[in-house]
Coordinates of C-alpha atoms and ligand atoms in Angstrom, one line a residue:
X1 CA -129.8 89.8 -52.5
X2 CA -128.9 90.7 -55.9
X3 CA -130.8 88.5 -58.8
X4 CA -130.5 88.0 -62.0
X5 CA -132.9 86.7 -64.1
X6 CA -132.3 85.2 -67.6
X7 CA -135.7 84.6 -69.6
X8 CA -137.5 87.2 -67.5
X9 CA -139.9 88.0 -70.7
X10 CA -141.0 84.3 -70.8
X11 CA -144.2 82.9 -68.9
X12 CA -142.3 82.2 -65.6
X13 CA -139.5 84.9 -66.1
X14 CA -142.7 87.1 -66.4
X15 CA -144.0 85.5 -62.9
X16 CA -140.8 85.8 -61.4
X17 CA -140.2 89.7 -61.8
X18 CA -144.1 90.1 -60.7
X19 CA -143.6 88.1 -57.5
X20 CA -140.0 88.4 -56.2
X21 CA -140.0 90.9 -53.8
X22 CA -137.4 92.5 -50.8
X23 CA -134.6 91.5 -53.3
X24 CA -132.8 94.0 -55.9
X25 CA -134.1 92.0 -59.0
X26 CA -132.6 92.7 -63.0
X27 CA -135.0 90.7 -65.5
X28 CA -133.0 89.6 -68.5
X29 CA -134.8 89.3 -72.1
X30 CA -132.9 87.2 -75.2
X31 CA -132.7 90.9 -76.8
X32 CA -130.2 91.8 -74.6
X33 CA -128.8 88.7 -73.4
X34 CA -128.9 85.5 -75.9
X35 CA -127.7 83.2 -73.7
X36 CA -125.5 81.6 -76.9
X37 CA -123.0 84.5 -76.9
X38 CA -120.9 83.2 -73.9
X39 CA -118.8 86.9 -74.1
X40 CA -122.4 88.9 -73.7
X41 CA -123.7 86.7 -71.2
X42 CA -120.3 87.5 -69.5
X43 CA -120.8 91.1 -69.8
X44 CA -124.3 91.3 -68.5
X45 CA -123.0 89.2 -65.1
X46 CA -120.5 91.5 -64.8
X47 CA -122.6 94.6 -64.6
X48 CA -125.6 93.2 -62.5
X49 CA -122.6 91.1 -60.2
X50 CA -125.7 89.4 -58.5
X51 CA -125.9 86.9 -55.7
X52 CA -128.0 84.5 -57.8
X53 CA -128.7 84.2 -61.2
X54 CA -131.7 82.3 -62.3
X55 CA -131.5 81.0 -65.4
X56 CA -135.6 80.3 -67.0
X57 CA -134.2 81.1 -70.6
X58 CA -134.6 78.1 -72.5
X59 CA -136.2 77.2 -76.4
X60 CA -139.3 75.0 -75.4
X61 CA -141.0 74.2 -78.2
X62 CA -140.8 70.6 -77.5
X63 CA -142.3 69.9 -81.4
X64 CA -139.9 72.3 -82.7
X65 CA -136.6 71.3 -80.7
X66 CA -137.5 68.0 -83.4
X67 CA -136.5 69.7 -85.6
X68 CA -134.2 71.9 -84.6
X69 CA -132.0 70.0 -82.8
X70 CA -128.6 72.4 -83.2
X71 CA -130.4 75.1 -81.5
X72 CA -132.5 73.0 -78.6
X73 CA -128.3 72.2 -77.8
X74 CA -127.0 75.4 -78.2
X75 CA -129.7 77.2 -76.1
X76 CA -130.0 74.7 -73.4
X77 CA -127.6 73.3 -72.9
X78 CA -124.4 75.0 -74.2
X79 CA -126.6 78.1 -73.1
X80 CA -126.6 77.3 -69.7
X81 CA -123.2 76.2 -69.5
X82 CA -122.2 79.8 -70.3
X83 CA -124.1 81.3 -67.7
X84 CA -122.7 79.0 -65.3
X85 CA -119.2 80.0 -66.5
X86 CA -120.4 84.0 -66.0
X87 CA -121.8 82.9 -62.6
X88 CA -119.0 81.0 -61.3
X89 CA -116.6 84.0 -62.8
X90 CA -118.8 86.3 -60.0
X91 CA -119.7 84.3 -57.3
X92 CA -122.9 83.7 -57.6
X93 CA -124.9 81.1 -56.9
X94 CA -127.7 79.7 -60.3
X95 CA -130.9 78.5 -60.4
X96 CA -131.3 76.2 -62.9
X97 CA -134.5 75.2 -64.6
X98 CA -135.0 71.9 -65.8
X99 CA -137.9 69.6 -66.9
X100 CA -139.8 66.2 -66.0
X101 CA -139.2 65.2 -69.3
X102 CA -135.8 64.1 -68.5
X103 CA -137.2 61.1 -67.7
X104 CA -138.6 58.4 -70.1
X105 CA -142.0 57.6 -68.7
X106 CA -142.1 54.5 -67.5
X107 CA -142.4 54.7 -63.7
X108 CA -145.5 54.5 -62.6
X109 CA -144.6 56.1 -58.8
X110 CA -143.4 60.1 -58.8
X111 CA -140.1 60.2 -60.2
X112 CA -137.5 60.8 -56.9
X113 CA -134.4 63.7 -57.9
X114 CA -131.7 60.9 -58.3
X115 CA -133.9 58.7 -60.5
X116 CA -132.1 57.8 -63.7
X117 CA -132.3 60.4 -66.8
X118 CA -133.4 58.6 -69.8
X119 CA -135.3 61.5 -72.3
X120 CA -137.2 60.7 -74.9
X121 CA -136.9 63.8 -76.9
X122 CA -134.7 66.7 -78.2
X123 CA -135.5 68.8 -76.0
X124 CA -135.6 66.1 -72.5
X125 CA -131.9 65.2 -74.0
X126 CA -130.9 69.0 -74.2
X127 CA -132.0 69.6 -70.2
X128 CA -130.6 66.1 -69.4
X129 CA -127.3 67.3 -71.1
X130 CA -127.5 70.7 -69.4
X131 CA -128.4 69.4 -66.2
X132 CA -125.1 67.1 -66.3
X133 CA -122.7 69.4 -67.3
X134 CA -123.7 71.9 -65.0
X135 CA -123.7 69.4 -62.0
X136 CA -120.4 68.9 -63.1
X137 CA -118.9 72.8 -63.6
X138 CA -120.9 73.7 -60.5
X139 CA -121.7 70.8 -58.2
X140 CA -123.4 73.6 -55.8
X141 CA -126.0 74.7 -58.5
X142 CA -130.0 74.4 -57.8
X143 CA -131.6 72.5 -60.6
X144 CA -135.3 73.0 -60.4
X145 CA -137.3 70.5 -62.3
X146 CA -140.7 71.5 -62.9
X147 CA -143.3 70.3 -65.4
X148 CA -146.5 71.5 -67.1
X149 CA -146.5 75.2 -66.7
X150 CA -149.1 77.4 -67.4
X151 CA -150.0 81.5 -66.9
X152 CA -151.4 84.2 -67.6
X153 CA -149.3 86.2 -70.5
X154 CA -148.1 83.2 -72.4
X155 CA -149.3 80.3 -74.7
X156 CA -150.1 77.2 -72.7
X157 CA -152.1 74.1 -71.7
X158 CA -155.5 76.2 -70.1
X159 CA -155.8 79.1 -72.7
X160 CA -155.4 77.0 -75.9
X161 CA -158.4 74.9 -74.3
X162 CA -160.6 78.0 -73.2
X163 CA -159.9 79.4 -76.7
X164 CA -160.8 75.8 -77.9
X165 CA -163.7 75.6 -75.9
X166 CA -165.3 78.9 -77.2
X167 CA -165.9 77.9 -80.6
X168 CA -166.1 74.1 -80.3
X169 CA -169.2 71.6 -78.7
X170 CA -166.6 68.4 -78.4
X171 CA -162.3 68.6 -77.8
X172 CA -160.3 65.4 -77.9
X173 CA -157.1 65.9 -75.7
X174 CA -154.9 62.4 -74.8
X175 CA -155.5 60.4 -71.3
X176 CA -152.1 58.6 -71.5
X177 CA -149.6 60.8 -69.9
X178 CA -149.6 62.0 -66.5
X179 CA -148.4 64.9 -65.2
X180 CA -148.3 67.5 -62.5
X181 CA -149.7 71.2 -63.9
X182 CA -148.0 73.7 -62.7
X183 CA -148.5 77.6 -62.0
X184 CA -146.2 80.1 -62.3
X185 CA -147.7 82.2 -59.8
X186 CA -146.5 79.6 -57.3
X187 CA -143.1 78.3 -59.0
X188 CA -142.1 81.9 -58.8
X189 CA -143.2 82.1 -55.3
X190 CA -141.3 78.5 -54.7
X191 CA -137.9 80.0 -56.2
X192 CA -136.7 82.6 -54.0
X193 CA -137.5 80.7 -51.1
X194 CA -134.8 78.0 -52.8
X195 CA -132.8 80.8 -53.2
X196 CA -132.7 82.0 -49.7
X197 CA -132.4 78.7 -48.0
X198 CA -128.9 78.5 -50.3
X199 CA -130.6 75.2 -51.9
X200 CA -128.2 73.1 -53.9
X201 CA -128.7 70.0 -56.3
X202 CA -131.8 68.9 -58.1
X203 CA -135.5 70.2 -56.8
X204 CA -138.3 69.5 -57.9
X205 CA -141.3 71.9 -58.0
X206 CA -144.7 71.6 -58.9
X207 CA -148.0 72.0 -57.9
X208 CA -149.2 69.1 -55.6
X209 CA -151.7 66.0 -57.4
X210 CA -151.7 64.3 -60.6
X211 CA -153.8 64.2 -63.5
X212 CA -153.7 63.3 -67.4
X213 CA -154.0 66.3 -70.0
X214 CA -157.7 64.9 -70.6
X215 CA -158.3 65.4 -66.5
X216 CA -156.8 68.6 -66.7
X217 CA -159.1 69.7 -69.6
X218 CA -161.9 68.6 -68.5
X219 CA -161.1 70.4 -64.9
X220 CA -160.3 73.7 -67.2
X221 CA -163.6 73.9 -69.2
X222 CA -165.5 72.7 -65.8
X223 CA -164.5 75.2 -63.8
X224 CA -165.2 78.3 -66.6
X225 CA -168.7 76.8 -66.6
X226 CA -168.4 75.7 -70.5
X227 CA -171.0 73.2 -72.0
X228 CA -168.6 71.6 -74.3
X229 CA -167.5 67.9 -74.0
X230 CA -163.9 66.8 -73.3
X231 CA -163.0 63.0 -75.1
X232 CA -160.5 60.6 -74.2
X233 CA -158.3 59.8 -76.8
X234 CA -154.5 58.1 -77.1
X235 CA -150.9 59.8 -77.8
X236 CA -151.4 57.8 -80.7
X237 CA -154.0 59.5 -82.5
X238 CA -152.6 62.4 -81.7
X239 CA -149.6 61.9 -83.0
X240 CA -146.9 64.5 -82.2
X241 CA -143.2 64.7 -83.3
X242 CA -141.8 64.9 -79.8
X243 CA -142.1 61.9 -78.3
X244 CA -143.5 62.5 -74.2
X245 CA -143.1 60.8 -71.4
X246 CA -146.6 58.6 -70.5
X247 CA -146.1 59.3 -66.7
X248 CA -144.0 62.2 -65.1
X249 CA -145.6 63.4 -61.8
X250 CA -141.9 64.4 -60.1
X251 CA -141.8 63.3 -56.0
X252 CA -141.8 66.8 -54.0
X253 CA -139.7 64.7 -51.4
X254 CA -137.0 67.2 -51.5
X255 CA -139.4 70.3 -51.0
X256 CA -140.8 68.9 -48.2
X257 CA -137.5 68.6 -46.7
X258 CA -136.7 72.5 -47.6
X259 CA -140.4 73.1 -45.6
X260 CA -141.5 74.4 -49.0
X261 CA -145.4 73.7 -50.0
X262 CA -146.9 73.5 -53.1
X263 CA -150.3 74.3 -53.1
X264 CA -153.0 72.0 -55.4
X265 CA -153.2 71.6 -59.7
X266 CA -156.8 72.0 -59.0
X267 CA -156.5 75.2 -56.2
X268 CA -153.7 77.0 -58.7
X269 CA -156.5 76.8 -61.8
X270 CA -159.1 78.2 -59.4
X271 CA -156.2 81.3 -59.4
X272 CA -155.5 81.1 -63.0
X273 CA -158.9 81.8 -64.2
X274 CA -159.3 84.5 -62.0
X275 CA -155.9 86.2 -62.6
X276 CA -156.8 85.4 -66.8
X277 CA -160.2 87.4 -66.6
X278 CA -158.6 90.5 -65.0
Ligands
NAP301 N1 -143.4 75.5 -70.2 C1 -143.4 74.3 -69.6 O1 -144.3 73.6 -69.5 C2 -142.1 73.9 -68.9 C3 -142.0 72.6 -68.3 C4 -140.9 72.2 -67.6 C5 -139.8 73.1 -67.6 N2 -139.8 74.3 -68.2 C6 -138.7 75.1 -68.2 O2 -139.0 76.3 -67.4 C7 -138.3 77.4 -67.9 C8 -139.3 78.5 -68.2 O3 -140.2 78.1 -69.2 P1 -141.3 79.1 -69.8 O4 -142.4 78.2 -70.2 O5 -141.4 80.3 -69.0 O6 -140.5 79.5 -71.2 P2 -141.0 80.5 -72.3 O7 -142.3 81.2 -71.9 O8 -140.9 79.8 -73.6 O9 -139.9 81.6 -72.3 C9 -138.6 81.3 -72.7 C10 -137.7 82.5 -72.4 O10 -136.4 82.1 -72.8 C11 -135.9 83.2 -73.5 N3 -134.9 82.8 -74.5 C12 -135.2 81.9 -75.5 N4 -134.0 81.7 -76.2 C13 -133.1 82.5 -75.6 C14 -131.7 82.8 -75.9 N5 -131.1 82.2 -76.9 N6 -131.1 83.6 -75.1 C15 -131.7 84.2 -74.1 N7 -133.0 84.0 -73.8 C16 -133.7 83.2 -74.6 C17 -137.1 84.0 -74.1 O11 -136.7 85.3 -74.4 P3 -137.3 86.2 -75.6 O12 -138.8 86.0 -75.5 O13 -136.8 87.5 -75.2 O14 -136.8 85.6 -76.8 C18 -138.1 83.8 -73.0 O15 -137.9 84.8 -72.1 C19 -137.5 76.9 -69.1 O16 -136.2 76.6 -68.7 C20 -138.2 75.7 -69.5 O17 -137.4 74.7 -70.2 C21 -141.0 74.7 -68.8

């Protein structure tokens, strides 16, 4: 297979071009493609004429997209729509990536793939929008919802708290959303098995369990063997800009049907802070 990846300097474009292997893979940074310039993005599909493109490009600053609402659009969603045009121009088949926070929070059972969108931010509206559209230009297209990421050779979730945890004795993080954390490592594993099963439609990925961002930091400075305390507190006295969904563990229903297995939140941390003090 020929791949293409868009977003391949980002923390899962990063996992992708370490993992994929067997395939003829060309990583795509915004440098050389922004995925806003429909007639570039047209022109880089052209040359790399892959079977798949996967498309992990994306602004996700959550807080920022706030703020910034013309560009969360422009990138994610009228971004995407471009590379589906340049895909669908070439043949190939896309891998979309999309987010749990398409959803508004207020299940309290994993969300299934043809649960209702109902975003509560910027950025959940942009991938909702995306997500929509691109059903619609390509109703064959794999849209991969995932949630939580974290990784060695980006910001996210673990290190901030690690770097956190050095200098502080107490960290309050919230207990009222739920979520599924998810590694790279085995997202990128996950993705070209989608691709070579010729998966279609909406996927969700991430690893197995459930915890809240307090569970997951308490887990985090646990397992490094760090004396300092982890506090419960409420979205509300943490106030953010972008609203987030209070629960969004997404139902690996679908990925069970594909015979694809995720391993634990817990497991892939063990593997983070291993890979992180290499
Ligand atoms: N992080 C999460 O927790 C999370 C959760 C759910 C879903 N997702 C989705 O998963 C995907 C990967 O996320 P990530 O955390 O790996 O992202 P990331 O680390 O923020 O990387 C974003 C990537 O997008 C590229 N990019 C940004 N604007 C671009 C543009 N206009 N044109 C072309 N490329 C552009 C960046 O390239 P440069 O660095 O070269 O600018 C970078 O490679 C995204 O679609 C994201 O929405 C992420």
């Amino acid at each position: 297979m020929r791949v293409t990846i868009f977003g391949s300097s980002g923390l899962l474009g990063n996992a992708l071009i370490h993992e994929w292997s067997g395939d003829a893979v060309t990583g795509l940074r915004s440098r050389v493609a922004d995925i806003r310039d429909a007639q570039g993005v047209q022109r880089v599909v052209r040359e790399t004429h892959p079977d798949w493109i996967v498309l992990a490009a994306a602004y996700t600053d959550v807080d920022g997209c706030e703020s910034n609402q013309d560009l969360a659009f422009a990138v994610n969603s009228e971004g995407a729509i471009n590379v589906a045009a340049a895909a669908k121009e070439v043949g190939a088949r896309l891998l979309f990536l999309s987010s749990d926070y398409v959803f508004d929070g207020k299940k309290s059972a994993p969300y299934e793939t043809d649960d209702p969108r109902n975003p509560q931010s910027v950025y959940g509206r942009s991938k909702a929008e995306a997500e929509t559209k691109l059903l619609d230009l390509m109703p064959d297209c794999c849209i991969v919802r995932t949630s939580w990421l974290f990784g060695v050779g980006g910001k996210c979730f673990p290190d901030t708290i690690l770097k956190l945890a050095a200098s502080r004795p107490a960290l309050d993080v919230v207990n009222d959303q739920r979520g599924s954390p998810t590694y790279v490592v085995d997202l990128a594993r996950a993705i070209p098995q989608l691709c070579r099963q010729n998966a279609s439609g909406i996927v969700h990925v991430t690893n197995a369990g459930d915890c809240t961002w307090f569970e997951f930091a308490q887990e985090i400075v646990r397992s490094a063997g760090l004396p300092t305390t982890v506090r419960p507190v409420s979205s509300a006295q943490m106030a953010r800009p972008a609203p987030r969904p209070a629960y969004s563990v997404l139902s690996s229903a679908r990925l069970r049907e594909l015979r694809i297995e995720m391993p634990s939140w817990r497991d892939a941390l063990r593997r983070y802070l291993k890979e992180r003090q290499n």
